[in-house]
PDB file of C-alpha atoms and ligand atoms in Angstrom:
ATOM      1  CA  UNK A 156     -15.782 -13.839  42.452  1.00 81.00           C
ATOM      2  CA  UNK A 157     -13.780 -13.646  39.118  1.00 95.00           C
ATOM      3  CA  UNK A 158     -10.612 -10.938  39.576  1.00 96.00           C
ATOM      4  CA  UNK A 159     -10.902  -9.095  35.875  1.00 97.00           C
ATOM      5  CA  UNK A 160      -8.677  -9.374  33.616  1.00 98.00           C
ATOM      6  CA  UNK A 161      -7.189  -6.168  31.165  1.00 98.00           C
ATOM      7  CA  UNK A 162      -5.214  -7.706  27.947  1.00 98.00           C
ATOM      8  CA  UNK A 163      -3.035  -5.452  25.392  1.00 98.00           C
ATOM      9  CA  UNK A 164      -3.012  -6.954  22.070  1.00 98.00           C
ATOM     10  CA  UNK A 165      -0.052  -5.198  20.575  1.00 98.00           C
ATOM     11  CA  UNK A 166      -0.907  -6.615  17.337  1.00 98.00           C
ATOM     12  CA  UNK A 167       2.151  -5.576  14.606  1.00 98.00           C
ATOM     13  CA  UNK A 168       3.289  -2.914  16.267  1.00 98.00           C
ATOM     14  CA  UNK A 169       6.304  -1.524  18.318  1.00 98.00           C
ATOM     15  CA  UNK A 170       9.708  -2.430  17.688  1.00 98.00           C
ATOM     16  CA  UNK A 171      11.872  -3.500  20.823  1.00 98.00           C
ATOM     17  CA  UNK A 172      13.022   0.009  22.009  1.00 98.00           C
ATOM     18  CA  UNK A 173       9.160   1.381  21.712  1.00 98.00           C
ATOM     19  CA  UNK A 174       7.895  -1.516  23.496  1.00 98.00           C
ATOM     20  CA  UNK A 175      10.407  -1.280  26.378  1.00 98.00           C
ATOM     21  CA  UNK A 176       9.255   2.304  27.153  1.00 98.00           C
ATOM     22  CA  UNK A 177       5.705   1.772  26.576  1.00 98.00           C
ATOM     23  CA  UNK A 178       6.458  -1.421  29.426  1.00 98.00           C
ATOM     24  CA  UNK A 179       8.657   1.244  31.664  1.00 98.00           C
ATOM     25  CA  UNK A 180       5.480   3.663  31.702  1.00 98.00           C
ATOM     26  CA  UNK A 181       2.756   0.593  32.361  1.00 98.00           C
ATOM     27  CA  UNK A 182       4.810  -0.252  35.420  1.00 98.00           C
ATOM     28  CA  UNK A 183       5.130   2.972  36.599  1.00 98.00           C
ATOM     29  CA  UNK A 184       1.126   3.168  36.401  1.00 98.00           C
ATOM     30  CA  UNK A 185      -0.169  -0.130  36.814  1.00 98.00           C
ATOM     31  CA  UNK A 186       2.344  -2.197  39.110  1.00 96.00           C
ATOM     32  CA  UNK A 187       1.134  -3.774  42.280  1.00 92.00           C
ATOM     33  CA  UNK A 188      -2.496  -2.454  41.509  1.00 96.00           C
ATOM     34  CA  UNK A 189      -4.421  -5.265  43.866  1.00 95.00           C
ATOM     35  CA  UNK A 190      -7.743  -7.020  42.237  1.00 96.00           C
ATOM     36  CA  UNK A 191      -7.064  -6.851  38.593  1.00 97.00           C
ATOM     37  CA  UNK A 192      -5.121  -8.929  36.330  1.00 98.00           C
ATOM     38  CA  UNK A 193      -2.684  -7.107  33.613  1.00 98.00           C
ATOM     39  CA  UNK A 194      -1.524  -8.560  30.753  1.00 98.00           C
ATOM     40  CA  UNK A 195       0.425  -7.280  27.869  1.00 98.00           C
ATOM     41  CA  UNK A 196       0.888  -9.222  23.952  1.00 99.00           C
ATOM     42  CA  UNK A 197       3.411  -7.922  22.687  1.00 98.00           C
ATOM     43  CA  UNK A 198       4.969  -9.494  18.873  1.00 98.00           C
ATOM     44  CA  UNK A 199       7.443 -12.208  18.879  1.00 98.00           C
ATOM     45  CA  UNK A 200      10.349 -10.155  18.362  1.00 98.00           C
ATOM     46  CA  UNK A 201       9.959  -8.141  22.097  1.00 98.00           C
ATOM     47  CA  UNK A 202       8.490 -10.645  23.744  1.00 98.00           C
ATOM     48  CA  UNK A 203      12.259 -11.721  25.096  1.00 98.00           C
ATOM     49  CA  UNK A 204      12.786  -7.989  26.200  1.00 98.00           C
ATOM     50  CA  UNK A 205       9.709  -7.333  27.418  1.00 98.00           C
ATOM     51  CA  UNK A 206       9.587 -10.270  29.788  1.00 98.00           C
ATOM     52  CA  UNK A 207      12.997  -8.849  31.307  1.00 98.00           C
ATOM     53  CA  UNK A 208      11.606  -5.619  31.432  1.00 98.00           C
ATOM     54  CA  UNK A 209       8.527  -7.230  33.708  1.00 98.00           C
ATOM     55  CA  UNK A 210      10.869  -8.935  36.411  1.00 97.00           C
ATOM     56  CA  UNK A 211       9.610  -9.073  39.193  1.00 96.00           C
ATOM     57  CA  UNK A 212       6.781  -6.932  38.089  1.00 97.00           C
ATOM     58  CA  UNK A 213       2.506  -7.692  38.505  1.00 97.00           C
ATOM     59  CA  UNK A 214       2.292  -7.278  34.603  1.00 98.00           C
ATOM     60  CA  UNK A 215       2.056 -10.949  33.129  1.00 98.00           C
ATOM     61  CA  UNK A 216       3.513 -11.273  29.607  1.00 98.00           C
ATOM     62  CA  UNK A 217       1.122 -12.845  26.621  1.00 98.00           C
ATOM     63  CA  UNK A 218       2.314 -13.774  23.165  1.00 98.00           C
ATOM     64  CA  UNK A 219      -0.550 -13.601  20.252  1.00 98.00           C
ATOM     65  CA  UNK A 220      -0.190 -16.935  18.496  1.00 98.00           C
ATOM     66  CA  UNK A 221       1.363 -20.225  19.605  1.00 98.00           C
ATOM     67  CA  UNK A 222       1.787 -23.823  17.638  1.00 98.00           C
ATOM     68  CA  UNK A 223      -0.121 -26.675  18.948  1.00 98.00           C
ATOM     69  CA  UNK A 224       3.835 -28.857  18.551  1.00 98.00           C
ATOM     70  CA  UNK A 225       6.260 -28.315  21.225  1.00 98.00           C
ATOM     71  CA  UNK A 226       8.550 -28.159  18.212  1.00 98.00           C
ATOM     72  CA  UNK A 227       9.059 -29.374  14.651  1.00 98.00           C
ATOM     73  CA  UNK A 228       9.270 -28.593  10.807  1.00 98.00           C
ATOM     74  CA  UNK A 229       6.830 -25.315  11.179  1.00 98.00           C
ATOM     75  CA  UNK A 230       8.988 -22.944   9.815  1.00 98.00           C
ATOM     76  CA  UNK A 231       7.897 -19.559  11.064  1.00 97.00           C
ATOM     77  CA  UNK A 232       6.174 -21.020  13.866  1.00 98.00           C
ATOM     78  CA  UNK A 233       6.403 -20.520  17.828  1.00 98.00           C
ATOM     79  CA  UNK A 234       5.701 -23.278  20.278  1.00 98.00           C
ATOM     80  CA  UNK A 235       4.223 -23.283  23.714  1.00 98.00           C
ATOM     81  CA  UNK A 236       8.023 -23.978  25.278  1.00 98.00           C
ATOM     82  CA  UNK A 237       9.874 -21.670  23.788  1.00 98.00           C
ATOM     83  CA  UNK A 238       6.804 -18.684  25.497  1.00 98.00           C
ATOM     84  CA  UNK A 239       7.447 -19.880  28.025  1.00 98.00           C
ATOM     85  CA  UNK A 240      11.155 -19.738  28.052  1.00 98.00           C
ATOM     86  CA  UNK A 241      11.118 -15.727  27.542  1.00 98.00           C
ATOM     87  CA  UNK A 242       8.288 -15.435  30.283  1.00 97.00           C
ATOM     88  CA  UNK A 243       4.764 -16.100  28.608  1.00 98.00           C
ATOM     89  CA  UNK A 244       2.261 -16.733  31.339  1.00 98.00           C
ATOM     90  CA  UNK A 245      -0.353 -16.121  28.453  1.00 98.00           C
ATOM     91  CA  UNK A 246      -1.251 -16.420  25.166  1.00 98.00           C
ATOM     92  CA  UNK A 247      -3.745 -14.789  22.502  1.00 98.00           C
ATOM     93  CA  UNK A 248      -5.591 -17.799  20.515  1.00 98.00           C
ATOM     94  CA  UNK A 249      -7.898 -17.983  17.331  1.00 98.00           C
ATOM     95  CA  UNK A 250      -7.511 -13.879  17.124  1.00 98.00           C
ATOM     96  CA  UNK A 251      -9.979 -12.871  14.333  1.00 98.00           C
ATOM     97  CA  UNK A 252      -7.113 -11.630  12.405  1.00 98.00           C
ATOM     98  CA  UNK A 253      -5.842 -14.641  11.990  1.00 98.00           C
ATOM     99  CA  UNK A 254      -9.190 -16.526  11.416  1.00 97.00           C
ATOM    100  CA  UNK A 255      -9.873 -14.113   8.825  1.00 96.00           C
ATOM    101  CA  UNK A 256      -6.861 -13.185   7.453  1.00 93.00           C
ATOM    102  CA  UNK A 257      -4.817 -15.891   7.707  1.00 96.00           C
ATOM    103  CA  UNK A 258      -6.530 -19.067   7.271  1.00 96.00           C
ATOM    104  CA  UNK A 259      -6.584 -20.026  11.137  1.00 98.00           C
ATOM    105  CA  UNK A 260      -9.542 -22.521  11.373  1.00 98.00           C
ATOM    106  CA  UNK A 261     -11.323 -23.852  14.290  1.00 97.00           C
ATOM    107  CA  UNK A 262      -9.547 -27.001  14.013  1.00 98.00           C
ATOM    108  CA  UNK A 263      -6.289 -25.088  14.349  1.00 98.00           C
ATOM    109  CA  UNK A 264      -7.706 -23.121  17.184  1.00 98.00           C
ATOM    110  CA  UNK A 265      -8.865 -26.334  18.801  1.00 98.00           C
ATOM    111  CA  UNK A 266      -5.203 -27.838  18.628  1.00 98.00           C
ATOM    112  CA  UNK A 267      -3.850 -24.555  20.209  1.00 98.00           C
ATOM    113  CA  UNK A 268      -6.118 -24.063  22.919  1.00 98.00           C
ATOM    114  CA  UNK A 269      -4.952 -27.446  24.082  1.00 98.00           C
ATOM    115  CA  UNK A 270      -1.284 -26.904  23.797  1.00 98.00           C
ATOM    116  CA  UNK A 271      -1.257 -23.649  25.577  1.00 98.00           C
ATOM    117  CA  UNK A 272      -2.843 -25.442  28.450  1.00 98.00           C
ATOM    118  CA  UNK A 273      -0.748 -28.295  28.438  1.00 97.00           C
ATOM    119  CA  UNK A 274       2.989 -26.432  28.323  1.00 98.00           C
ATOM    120  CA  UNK A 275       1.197 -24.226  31.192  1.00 98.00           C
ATOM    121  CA  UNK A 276       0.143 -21.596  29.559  1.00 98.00           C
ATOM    122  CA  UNK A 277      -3.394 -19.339  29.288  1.00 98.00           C
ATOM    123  CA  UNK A 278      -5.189 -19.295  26.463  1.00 98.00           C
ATOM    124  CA  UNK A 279      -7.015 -15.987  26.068  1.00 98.00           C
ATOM    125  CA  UNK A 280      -9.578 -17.921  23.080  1.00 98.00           C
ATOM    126  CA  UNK A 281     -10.859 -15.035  21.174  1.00 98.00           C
ATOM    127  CA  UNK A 282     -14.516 -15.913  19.968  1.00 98.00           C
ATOM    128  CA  UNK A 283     -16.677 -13.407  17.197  1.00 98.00           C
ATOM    129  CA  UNK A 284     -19.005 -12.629  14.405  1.00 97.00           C
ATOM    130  CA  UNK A 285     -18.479 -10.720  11.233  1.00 96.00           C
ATOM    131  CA  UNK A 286     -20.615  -8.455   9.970  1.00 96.00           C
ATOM    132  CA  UNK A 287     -22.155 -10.395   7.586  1.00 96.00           C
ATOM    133  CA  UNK A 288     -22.618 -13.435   9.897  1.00 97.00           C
ATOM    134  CA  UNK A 289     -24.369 -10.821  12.643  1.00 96.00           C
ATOM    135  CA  UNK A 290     -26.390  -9.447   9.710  1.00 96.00           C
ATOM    136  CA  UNK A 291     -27.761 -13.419   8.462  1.00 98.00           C
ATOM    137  CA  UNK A 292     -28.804 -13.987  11.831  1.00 97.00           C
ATOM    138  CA  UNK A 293     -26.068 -16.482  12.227  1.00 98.00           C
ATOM    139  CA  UNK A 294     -24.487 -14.932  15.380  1.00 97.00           C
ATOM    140  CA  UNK A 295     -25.245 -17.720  18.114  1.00 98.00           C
ATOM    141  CA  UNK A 296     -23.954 -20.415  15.481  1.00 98.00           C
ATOM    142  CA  UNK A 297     -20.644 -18.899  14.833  1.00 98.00           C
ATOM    143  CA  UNK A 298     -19.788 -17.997  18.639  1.00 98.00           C
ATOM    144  CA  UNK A 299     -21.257 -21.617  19.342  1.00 98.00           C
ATOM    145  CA  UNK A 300     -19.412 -23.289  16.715  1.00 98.00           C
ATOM    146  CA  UNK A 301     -16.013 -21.427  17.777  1.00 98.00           C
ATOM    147  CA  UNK A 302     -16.403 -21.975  21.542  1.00 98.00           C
ATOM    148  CA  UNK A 303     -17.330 -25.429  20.922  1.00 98.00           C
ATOM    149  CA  UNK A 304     -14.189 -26.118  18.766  1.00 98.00           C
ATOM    150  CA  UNK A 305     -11.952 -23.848  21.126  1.00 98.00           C
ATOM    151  CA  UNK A 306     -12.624 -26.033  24.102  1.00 98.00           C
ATOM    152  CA  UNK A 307     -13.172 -29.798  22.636  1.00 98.00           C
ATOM    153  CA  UNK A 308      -9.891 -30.918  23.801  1.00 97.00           C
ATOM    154  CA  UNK A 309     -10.242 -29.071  27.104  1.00 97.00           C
ATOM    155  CA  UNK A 310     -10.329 -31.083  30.635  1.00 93.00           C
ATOM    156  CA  UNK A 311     -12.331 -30.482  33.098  1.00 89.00           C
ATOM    157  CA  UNK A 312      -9.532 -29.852  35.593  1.00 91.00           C
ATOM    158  CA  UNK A 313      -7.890 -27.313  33.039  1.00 95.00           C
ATOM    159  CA  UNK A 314     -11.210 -25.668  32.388  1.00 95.00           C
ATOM    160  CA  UNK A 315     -11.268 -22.946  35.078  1.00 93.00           C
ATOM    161  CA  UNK A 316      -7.896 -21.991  33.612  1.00 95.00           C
ATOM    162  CA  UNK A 317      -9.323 -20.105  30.390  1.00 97.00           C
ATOM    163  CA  UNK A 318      -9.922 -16.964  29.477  1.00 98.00           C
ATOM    164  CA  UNK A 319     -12.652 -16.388  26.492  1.00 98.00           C
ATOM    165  CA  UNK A 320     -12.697 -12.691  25.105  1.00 98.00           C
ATOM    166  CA  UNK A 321     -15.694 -12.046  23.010  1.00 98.00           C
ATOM    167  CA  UNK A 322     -14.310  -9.643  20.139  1.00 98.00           C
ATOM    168  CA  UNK A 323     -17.079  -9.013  17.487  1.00 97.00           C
ATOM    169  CA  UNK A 324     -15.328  -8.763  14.305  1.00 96.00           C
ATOM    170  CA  UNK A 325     -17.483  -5.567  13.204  1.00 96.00           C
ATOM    171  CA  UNK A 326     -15.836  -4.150  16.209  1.00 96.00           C
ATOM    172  CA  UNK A 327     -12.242  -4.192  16.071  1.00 96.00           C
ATOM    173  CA  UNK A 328     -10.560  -1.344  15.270  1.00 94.00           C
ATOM    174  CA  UNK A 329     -13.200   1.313  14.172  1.00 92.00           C
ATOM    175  CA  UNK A 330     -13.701   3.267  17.454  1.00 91.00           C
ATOM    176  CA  UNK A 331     -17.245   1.993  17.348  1.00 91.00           C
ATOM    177  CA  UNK A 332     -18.044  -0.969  20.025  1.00 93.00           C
ATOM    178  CA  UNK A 333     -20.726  -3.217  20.305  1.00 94.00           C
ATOM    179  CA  UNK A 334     -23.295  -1.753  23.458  1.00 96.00           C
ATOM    180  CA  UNK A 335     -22.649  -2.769  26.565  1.00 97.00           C
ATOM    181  CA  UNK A 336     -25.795  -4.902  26.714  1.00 97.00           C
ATOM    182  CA  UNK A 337     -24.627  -7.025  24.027  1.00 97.00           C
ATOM    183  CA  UNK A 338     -21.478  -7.848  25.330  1.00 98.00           C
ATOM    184  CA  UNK A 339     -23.253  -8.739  28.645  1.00 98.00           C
ATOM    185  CA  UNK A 340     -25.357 -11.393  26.810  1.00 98.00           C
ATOM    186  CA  UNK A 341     -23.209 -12.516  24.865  1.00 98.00           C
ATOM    187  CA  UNK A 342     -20.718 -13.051  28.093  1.00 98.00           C
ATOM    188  CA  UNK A 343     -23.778 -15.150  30.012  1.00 97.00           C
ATOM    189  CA  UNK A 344     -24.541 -16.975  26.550  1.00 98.00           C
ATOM    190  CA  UNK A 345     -20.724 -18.043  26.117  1.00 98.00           C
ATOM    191  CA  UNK A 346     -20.550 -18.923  30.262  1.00 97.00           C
ATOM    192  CA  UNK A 347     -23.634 -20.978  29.661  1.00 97.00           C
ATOM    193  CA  UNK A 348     -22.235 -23.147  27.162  1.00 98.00           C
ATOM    194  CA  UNK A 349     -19.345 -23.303  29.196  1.00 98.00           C
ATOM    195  CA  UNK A 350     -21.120 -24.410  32.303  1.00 97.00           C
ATOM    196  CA  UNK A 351     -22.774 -27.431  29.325  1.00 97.00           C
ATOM    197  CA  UNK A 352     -19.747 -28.517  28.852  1.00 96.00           C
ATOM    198  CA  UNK A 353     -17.750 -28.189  32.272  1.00 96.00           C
ATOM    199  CA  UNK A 354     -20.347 -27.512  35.213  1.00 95.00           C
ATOM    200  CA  UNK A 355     -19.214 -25.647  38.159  1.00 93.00           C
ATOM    201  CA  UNK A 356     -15.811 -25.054  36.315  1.00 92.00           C
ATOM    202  CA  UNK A 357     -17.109 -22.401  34.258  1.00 94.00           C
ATOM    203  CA  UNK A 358     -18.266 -20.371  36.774  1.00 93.00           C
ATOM    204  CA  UNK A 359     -14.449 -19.169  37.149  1.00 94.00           C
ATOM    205  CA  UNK A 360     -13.975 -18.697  33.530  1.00 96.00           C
ATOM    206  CA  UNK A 361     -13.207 -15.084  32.548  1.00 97.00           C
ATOM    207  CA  UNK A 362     -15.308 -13.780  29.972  1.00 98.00           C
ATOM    208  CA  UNK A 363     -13.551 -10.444  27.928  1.00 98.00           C
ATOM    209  CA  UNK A 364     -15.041  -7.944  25.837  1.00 98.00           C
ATOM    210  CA  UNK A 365     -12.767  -6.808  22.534  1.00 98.00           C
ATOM    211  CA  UNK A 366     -13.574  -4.391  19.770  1.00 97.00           C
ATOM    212  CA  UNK A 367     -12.800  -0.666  20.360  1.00 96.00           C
ATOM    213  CA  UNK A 368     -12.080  -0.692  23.995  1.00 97.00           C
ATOM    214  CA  UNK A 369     -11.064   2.874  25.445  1.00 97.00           C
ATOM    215  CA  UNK A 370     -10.551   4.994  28.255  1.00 97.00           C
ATOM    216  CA  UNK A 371     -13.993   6.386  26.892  1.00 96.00           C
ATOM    217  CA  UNK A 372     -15.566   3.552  26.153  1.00 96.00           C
ATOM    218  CA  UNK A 373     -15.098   0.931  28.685  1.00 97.00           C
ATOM    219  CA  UNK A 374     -17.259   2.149  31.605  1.00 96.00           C
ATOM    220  CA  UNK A 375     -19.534   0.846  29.573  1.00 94.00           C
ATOM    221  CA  UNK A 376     -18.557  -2.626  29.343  1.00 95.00           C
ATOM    222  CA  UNK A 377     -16.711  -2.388  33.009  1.00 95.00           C
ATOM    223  CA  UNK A 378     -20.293  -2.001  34.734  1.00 93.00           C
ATOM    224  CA  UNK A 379     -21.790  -5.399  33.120  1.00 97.00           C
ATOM    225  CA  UNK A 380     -21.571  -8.255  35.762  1.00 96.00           C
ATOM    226  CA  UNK A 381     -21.114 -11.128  33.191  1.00 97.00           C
ATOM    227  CA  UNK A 382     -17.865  -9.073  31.395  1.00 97.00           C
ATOM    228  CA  UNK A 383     -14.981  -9.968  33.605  1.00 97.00           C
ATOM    229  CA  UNK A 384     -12.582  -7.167  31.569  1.00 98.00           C
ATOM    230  CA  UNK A 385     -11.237  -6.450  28.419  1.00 98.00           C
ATOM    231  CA  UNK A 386      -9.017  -7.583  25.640  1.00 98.00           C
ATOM    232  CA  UNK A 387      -7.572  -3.597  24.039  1.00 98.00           C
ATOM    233  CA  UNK A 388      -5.982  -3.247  20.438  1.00 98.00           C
ATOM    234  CA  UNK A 389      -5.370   0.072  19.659  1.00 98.00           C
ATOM    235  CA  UNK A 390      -5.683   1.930  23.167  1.00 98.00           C
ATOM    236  CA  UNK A 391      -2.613  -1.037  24.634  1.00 98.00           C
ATOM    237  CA  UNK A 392      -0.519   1.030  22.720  1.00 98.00           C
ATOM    238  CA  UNK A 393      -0.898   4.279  24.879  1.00 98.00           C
ATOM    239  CA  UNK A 394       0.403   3.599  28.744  1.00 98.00           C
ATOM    240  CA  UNK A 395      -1.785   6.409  30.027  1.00 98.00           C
ATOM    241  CA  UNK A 396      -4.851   5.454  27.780  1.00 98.00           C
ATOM    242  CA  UNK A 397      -4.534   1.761  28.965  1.00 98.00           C
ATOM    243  CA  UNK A 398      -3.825   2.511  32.590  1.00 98.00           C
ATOM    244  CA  UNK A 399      -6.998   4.060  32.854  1.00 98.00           C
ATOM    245  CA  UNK A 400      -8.866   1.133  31.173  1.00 98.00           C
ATOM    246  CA  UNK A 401      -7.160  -0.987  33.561  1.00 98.00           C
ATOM    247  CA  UNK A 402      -8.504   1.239  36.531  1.00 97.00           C
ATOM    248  CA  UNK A 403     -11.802   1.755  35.191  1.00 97.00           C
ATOM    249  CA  UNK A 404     -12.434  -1.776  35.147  1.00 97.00           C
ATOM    250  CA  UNK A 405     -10.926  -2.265  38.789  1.00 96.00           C
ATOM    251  CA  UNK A 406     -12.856   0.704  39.785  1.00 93.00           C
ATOM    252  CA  UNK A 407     -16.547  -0.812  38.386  1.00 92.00           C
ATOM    253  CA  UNK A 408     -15.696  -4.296  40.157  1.00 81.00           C
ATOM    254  CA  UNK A 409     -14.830  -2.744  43.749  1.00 68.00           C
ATOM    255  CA  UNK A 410     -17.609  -0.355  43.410  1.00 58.00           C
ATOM    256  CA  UNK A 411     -20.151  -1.180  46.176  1.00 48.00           C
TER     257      UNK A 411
HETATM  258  P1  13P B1632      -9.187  -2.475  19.019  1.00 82.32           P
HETATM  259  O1  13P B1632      -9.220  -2.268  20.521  1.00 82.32           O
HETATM  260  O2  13P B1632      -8.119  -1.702  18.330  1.00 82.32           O
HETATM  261  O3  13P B1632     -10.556  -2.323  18.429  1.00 82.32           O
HETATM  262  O4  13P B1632      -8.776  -4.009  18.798  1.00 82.32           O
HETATM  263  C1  13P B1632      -9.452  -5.000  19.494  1.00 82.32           C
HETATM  264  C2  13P B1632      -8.739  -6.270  19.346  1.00 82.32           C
HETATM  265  O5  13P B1632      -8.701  -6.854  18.275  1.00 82.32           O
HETATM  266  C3  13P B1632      -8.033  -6.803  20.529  1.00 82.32           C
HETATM  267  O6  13P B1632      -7.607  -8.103  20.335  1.00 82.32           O
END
């Protein structure tokens, strides 16, 4: 059985003394909980903080970009070493931000999947259609396409290692998520071209749902067997608000 996994993305927000008492009140609420895996993304500039602040704690620390160089000429860059130096156990790749905003292509995300892995790292590969993609039919192609970039430089042995979140584009941020149902098919879909491409491995792989995940909404997604959890934007930035995704989603997979 997969043990789900509950991601904050911070996104651009906090600065260091906001994210240090959001962290105090998350481990207040959410240390030692047994049977769910907590991660929180905050940006660059707390991630150092942050990861003191989470000594010794069951929170694991994620940062929301890496480079695919262990270092090098990249001005404004952050490699998979240096994460790892302030604490990273994970690390947001191929956000949808950054795909759409900022130029990140698949061949990037390919290159950064791989780096993560290989500095020891977990890749949380975000995967998702846009609006006008879902609209054209073209839904399977993109997630396909992604995926199939995302993991091309992936072994076998690192393979069980992943996490995939599934974060529709038309999603994010609006309060208005895709249905449970759909994020359950799309989960199996993405685990079945997983299992193509690594066999047994993929069985292990967590699948995330992303796009308006909140205390009220994630029962929803929480319930569906192939959604092993949830990657949260807006609702990471509210302890109480994400403590109670986290337990919903503990609470659905202990359920009898
Ligand atoms: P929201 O939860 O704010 O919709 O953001 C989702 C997301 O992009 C998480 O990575």
């Amino acid at each position: 059985m997969r043990t789900p996994l509950v991601a904050g993305n911070w996104k651009m927000h906090l600065r260091v003394r906001e994210a240090l008492d959001l962290v105090g009140a998350l481990r207040q609420a959410l240390d030692g909980l047994a049977g769910v895996e907590v991660v929180v993304c905050p940006p660059f500039t707390a991630l150092a903080d942050v990861g003191r602040a989470l000594a010794g704690s069951t929170i694991g620390l994620g940062a929301q970009n890496v480079h695919w160089a262990p270092q090098g000429p990249f001005t404004g860059e952050i490699a998979a070493p240096m994460l790892r130096e302030v604490g990273c156990t994970h690390v947001i790749v191929g956000h949808s931000e950054r795909r759409h905003g900022l130029g990140e292509t698949d061949a990037m995300v390919q290159r950064k999947v791989a780096a993560a892995l290989a500095h020891g790292l977990v890749p949380i590969l975000c995967v998702g259609e846009t609006l006008a993609e879902r609209e054209a039919g073209r839904t399977e192609d993109v997630l396909a396409a992604q995926l199939g970039a995302g993991v091309a430089d992936v072994g076998a042995a690192d393979a069980a290692r992943l996490v995939v979140a599934y974060e529709p584009v038309w999603a994010i941020g609006i309060g208005r998520p895709a249905t449970g149902a759909e994020a359950n098919r799309v989960a199996g879909l993405l685990r079945t071209w997983l299992g193509e491409r690594f066999g047994a491995a993929a069985a292990t792989v967590r699948v995330l749902y992303g796009g308006s995940v909140t205390p009220e909404t994630v029962g929803e997604f929480a319930a569906q067997p192939q959604v092993d959890g949830a990657l949260v934007g807006g609702a990471s930035l509210q302890a109480e608000a994400f403590a109670s995704i986290v337990r919903a989603v503990l609470g659905a997979r202990v359920a009898p």
